[in-house]
Amino acid sequence: AVLDPAAGDAAFVDLSPALGAQSRHIQWKYGLLVRDAIHVVSAVAGQTDVLETYDPDFNKVDPQQVPGCPPIREPQAKALPLFPDPKP
């Protein structure tokens, strides 16, 4: 899914055979897992401004070597705790 902050929703990118082939190339070139390579090509196909992730495997990707790839960075917002503090 590609988030569209202006619209407040997400758009889904279909994994076409061409995107699948591009994903496989990125997987081999950067040593990514299949799902990570799919995230990269989805960001390219969705023309996103930035790909945000906490996954350090994405540090292997050089966005300047992947045509149309947005910058890849950690999210700028503070992560929410998984379990809120039970104290009032």
GROMACS .gro file of N, CA and C in nm:
model
  264
    1ALA      N    1   0.085  -0.118   0.000
    1ALA     CA    2   0.000   0.000   0.000
    1ALA      C    3   0.089   0.124   0.000
    2VAL      N    4   0.046   0.223  -0.069
    2VAL     CA    5   0.117   0.349  -0.076
    2VAL      C    6   0.028   0.454  -0.011
    3LEU      N    7   0.077   0.519   0.094
    3LEU     CA    8  -0.002   0.618   0.165
    3LEU      C    9  -0.008   0.749   0.088
    4ASP      N   10  -0.124   0.809   0.089
    4ASP     CA   11  -0.145   0.941   0.030
    4ASP      C   12  -0.190   1.034   0.143
    5PRO      N   13  -0.093   1.101   0.209
    5PRO     CA   14  -0.129   1.184   0.323
    5PRO      C   15  -0.229   1.294   0.290
    6ALA      N   16  -0.225   1.346   0.169
    6ALA     CA   17  -0.317   1.453   0.131
    6ALA      C   18  -0.461   1.402   0.133
    7ALA      N   19  -0.480   1.280   0.088
    7ALA     CA   20  -0.615   1.223   0.084
    7ALA      C   21  -0.648   1.149   0.212
    8GLY      N   22  -0.547   1.121   0.295
    8GLY     CA   23  -0.571   1.051   0.420
    8GLY      C   24  -0.599   0.903   0.403
    9ASP      N   25  -0.556   0.846   0.293
    9ASP     CA   26  -0.581   0.704   0.270
    9ASP      C   27  -0.463   0.639   0.199
   10ALA      N   28  -0.480   0.515   0.164
   10ALA     CA   29  -0.374   0.441   0.097
   10ALA      C   30  -0.422   0.395  -0.040
   11ALA      N   31  -0.329   0.386  -0.132
   11ALA     CA   32  -0.358   0.331  -0.264
   11ALA      C   33  -0.279   0.201  -0.277
   12PHE      N   34  -0.338   0.102  -0.340
   12PHE     CA   35  -0.271  -0.026  -0.355
   12PHE      C   36  -0.209  -0.037  -0.493
   13VAL      N   37  -0.090  -0.095  -0.498
   13VAL     CA   38  -0.017  -0.114  -0.623
   13VAL      C   39  -0.024  -0.262  -0.659
   14ASP      N   40  -0.078  -0.293  -0.776
   14ASP     CA   41  -0.083  -0.432  -0.822
   14ASP      C   42   0.056  -0.477  -0.864
   15LEU      N   43   0.094  -0.595  -0.824
   15LEU     CA   44   0.225  -0.649  -0.860
   15LEU      C   45   0.213  -0.716  -0.998
   16SER      N   46   0.238  -0.638  -1.101
   16SER     CA   47   0.232  -0.688  -1.238
   16SER      C   48   0.356  -0.773  -1.267
   17PRO      N   49   0.356  -0.848  -1.377
   17PRO     CA   50   0.476  -0.924  -1.413
   17PRO      C   51   0.600  -0.835  -1.428
   18ALA      N   52   0.582  -0.715  -1.482
   18ALA     CA   53   0.696  -0.624  -1.498
   18ALA      C   54   0.751  -0.579  -1.363
   19LEU      N   55   0.660  -0.548  -1.268
   19LEU     CA   56   0.707  -0.510  -1.134
   19LEU      C   57   0.769  -0.629  -1.062
   20GLY      N   58   0.715  -0.748  -1.087
   20GLY     CA   59   0.773  -0.869  -1.028
   20GLY      C   60   0.915  -0.891  -1.076
   21ALA      N   61   0.938  -0.868  -1.205
   21ALA     CA   62   1.074  -0.884  -1.261
   21ALA      C   63   1.168  -0.779  -1.203
   22GLN      N   64   1.119  -0.656  -1.191
   22GLN     CA   65   1.202  -0.550  -1.132
   22GLN      C   66   1.232  -0.581  -0.985
   23SER      N   67   1.132  -0.635  -0.916
   23SER     CA   68   1.150  -0.673  -0.777
   23SER      C   69   1.257  -0.782  -0.763
   24ARG      N   70   1.253  -0.881  -0.852
   24ARG     CA   71   1.352  -0.989  -0.848
   24ARG      C   72   1.493  -0.934  -0.872
   25HIS      N   73   1.506  -0.841  -0.965
   25HIS     CA   74   1.636  -0.779  -0.993
   25HIS      C   75   1.688  -0.706  -0.869
   26ILE      N   76   1.602  -0.630  -0.803
   26ILE     CA   77   1.642  -0.556  -0.682
   26ILE      C   78   1.676  -0.653  -0.571
   27GLN      N   79   1.600  -0.762  -0.561
   27GLN     CA   80   1.628  -0.863  -0.459
   27GLN      C   81   1.768  -0.919  -0.477
   28TRP      N   82   1.803  -0.955  -0.599
   28TRP     CA   83   1.936  -1.013  -0.625
   28TRP      C   84   2.046  -0.910  -0.609
   29LYS      N   85   2.024  -0.790  -0.661
   29LYS     CA   86   2.129  -0.688  -0.658
   29LYS      C   87   2.164  -0.645  -0.516
   30TYR      N   88   2.064  -0.632  -0.430
   30TYR     CA   89   2.088  -0.579  -0.295
   30TYR      C   90   2.075  -0.683  -0.185
   31GLY      N   91   2.047  -0.807  -0.220
   31GLY     CA   92   2.037  -0.913  -0.119
   31GLY      C   93   1.918  -0.894  -0.026
   32LEU      N   94   1.806  -0.846  -0.080
   32LEU     CA   95   1.687  -0.823   0.000
   32LEU      C   96   1.598  -0.948   0.004
   33LEU      N   97   1.511  -0.953   0.102
   33LEU     CA   98   1.406  -1.054   0.104
   33LEU      C   99   1.304  -1.017  -0.004
   34VAL      N  100   1.227  -1.114  -0.047
   34VAL     CA  101   1.128  -1.090  -0.153
   34VAL      C  102   1.035  -0.976  -0.114
   35ARG      N  103   0.980  -0.981   0.008
   35ARG     CA  104   0.884  -0.878   0.050
   35ARG      C  105   0.946  -0.739   0.054
   36ASP      N  106   1.074  -0.730   0.090
   36ASP     CA  107   1.140  -0.600   0.094
   36ASP      C  108   1.158  -0.544  -0.047
   37ALA      N  109   1.196  -0.629  -0.140
   37ALA     CA  110   1.212  -0.586  -0.279
   37ALA      C  111   1.077  -0.542  -0.337
   38ILE      N  112   0.970  -0.611  -0.299
   38ILE     CA  113   0.836  -0.571  -0.344
   38ILE      C  114   0.800  -0.435  -0.288
   39HIS      N  115   0.838  -0.408  -0.164
   39HIS     CA  116   0.811  -0.275  -0.106
   39HIS      C  117   0.882  -0.166  -0.185
   40VAL      N  118   1.005  -0.192  -0.226
   40VAL     CA  119   1.080  -0.092  -0.302
   40VAL      C  120   1.012  -0.064  -0.436
   41VAL      N  121   0.979  -0.169  -0.511
   41VAL     CA  122   0.916  -0.146  -0.642
   41VAL      C  123   0.776  -0.087  -0.628
   42SER      N  124   0.707  -0.118  -0.520
   42SER     CA  125   0.575  -0.057  -0.495
   42SER      C  126   0.589   0.092  -0.471
   43ALA      N  127   0.693   0.131  -0.397
   43ALA     CA  128   0.717   0.274  -0.374
   43ALA      C  129   0.749   0.346  -0.504
   44VAL      N  130   0.826   0.279  -0.591
   44VAL     CA  131   0.858   0.337  -0.722
   44VAL      C  132   0.731   0.350  -0.806
   45ALA      N  133   0.654   0.241  -0.814
   45ALA     CA  134   0.533   0.241  -0.897
   45ALA      C  135   0.429   0.340  -0.844
   46GLY      N  136   0.422   0.355  -0.713
   46GLY     CA  137   0.327   0.448  -0.652
   46GLY      C  138   0.375   0.591  -0.649
   47GLN      N  139   0.496   0.614  -0.697
   47GLN     CA  140   0.555   0.748  -0.704
   47GLN      C  141   0.551   0.818  -0.568
   48THR      N  142   0.593   0.747  -0.466
   48THR     CA  143   0.593   0.804  -0.331
   48THR      C  144   0.706   0.904  -0.315
   49ASP      N  145   0.689   0.993  -0.219
   49ASP     CA  146   0.792   1.094  -0.191
   49ASP      C  147   0.905   1.036  -0.107
   50VAL      N  148   0.873   0.938  -0.023
   50VAL     CA  149   0.972   0.879   0.066
   50VAL      C  150   0.925   0.740   0.107
   51LEU      N  151   1.019   0.649   0.129
   51LEU     CA  152   0.988   0.516   0.181
   51LEU      C  153   1.041   0.513   0.324
   52GLU      N  154   0.952   0.503   0.421
   52GLU     CA  155   0.993   0.502   0.561
   52GLU      C  156   0.982   0.362   0.618
   53THR      N  157   1.087   0.319   0.687
   53THR     CA  158   1.089   0.185   0.746
   53THR      C  159   1.191   0.180   0.860
   54TYR      N  160   1.163   0.093   0.955
   54TYR     CA  161   1.261   0.067   1.063
   54TYR      C  162   1.350  -0.051   1.026
   55ASP      N  163   1.323  -0.118   0.915
   55ASP     CA  164   1.397  -0.238   0.874
   55ASP      C  165   1.535  -0.198   0.821
   56PRO      N  166   1.643  -0.240   0.890
   56PRO     CA  167   1.777  -0.201   0.847
   56PRO      C  168   1.820  -0.263   0.714
   57ASP      N  169   1.750  -0.366   0.666
   57ASP     CA  170   1.784  -0.425   0.536
   57ASP      C  171   1.771  -0.325   0.422
   58PHE      N  172   1.683  -0.227   0.438
   58PHE     CA  173   1.664  -0.128   0.333
   58PHE      C  174   1.785  -0.036   0.317
   59ASN      N  175   1.874  -0.036   0.417
   59ASN     CA  176   1.997   0.043   0.406
   59ASN      C  177   2.088  -0.009   0.296
   60LYS      N  178   2.066  -0.133   0.251
   60LYS     CA  179   2.146  -0.192   0.144
   60LYS      C  180   2.114  -0.129   0.008
   61VAL      N  181   1.994  -0.071  -0.005
   61VAL     CA  182   1.947  -0.017  -0.133
   61VAL      C  183   2.002   0.125  -0.152
   62ASP      N  184   2.057   0.148  -0.270
   62ASP     CA  185   2.101   0.282  -0.308
   62ASP      C  186   1.992   0.342  -0.396
   63PRO      N  187   1.908   0.432  -0.339
   63PRO     CA  188   1.796   0.487  -0.417
   63PRO      C  189   1.840   0.556  -0.547
   64GLN      N  190   1.961   0.604  -0.552
   64GLN     CA  191   2.009   0.671  -0.673
   64GLN      C  192   2.038   0.572  -0.785
   65GLN      N  193   2.051   0.443  -0.751
   65GLN     CA  194   2.077   0.340  -0.850
   65GLN      C  195   1.950   0.270  -0.898
   66VAL      N  196   1.836   0.304  -0.835
   66VAL     CA  197   1.707   0.245  -0.874
   66VAL      C  198   1.621   0.356  -0.932
   67PRO      N  199   1.598   0.357  -1.063
   67PRO     CA  200   1.521   0.466  -1.125
   67PRO      C  201   1.384   0.487  -1.059
   68GLY      N  202   1.358   0.609  -1.019
   68GLY     CA  203   1.231   0.645  -0.959
   68GLY      C  204   1.219   0.614  -0.811
   69CYS      N  205   1.325   0.559  -0.752
   69CYS     CA  206   1.318   0.521  -0.611
   69CYS      C  207   1.323   0.645  -0.522
   70PRO      N  208   1.229   0.654  -0.427
   70PRO     CA  209   1.232   0.768  -0.335
   70PRO      C  210   1.341   0.749  -0.231
   71PRO      N  211   1.374   0.854  -0.157
   71PRO     CA  212   1.468   0.838  -0.045
   71PRO      C  213   1.412   0.736   0.054
   72ILE      N  214   1.502   0.660   0.115
   72ILE     CA  215   1.463   0.559   0.214
   72ILE      C  216   1.519   0.605   0.348
   73ARG      N  217   1.431   0.612   0.449
   73ARG     CA  218   1.474   0.661   0.581
   73ARG      C  219   1.388   0.600   0.689
   74GLU      N  220   1.432   0.619   0.814
   74GLU     CA  221   1.349   0.579   0.927
   74GLU      C  222   1.237   0.681   0.944
   75PRO      N  223   1.123   0.638   0.995
   75PRO     CA  224   1.013   0.733   1.017
   75PRO      C  225   1.056   0.847   1.109
   76GLN      N  226   1.005   0.964   1.081
   76GLN     CA  227   1.040   1.084   1.158
   76GLN      C  228   0.955   1.098   1.283
   77ALA      N  229   0.839   1.036   1.286
   77ALA     CA  230   0.751   1.043   1.403
   77ALA      C  231   0.798   0.943   1.508
   78LYS      N  232   0.777   0.976   1.633
   78LYS     CA  233   0.813   0.886   1.741
   78LYS      C  234   0.720   0.765   1.740
   79ALA      N  235   0.777   0.647   1.751
   79ALA     CA  236   0.698   0.524   1.753
   79ALA      C  237   0.614   0.518   1.880
   80LEU      N  238   0.493   0.469   1.866
   80LEU     CA  239   0.406   0.452   1.982
   80LEU      C  240   0.447   0.326   2.058
   81PRO      N  241   0.432   0.327   2.190
   81PRO     CA  242   0.467   0.207   2.266
   81PRO      C  243   0.368   0.095   2.236
   82LEU      N  244   0.418  -0.027   2.239
   82LEU     CA  245   0.330  -0.141   2.215
   82LEU      C  246   0.231  -0.158   2.329
   83PHE      N  247   0.278  -0.135   2.452
   83PHE     CA  248   0.194  -0.151   2.569
   83PHE      C  249   0.199  -0.020   2.648
   84PRO      N  250   0.088   0.054   2.650
   84PRO     CA  251   0.087   0.179   2.724
   84PRO      C  252   0.112   0.157   2.872
   85ASP      N  253   0.168   0.257   2.935
   85ASP     CA  254   0.195   0.252   3.078
   85ASP      C  255   0.061   0.244   3.152
   86PRO      N  256   0.040   0.140   3.236
   86PRO     CA  257  -0.090   0.125   3.302
   86PRO      C  258  -0.114   0.229   3.410
   87LYS      N  259  -0.012   0.304   3.449
   87LYS     CA  260  -0.029   0.405   3.554
   87LYS      C  261  -0.111   0.522   3.499
   88PRO      N  262  -0.202   0.573   3.583
   88PRO     CA  263  -0.282   0.689   3.536
   88PRO      C  264  -0.204   0.817   3.529
   0.00000   0.00000   0.00000
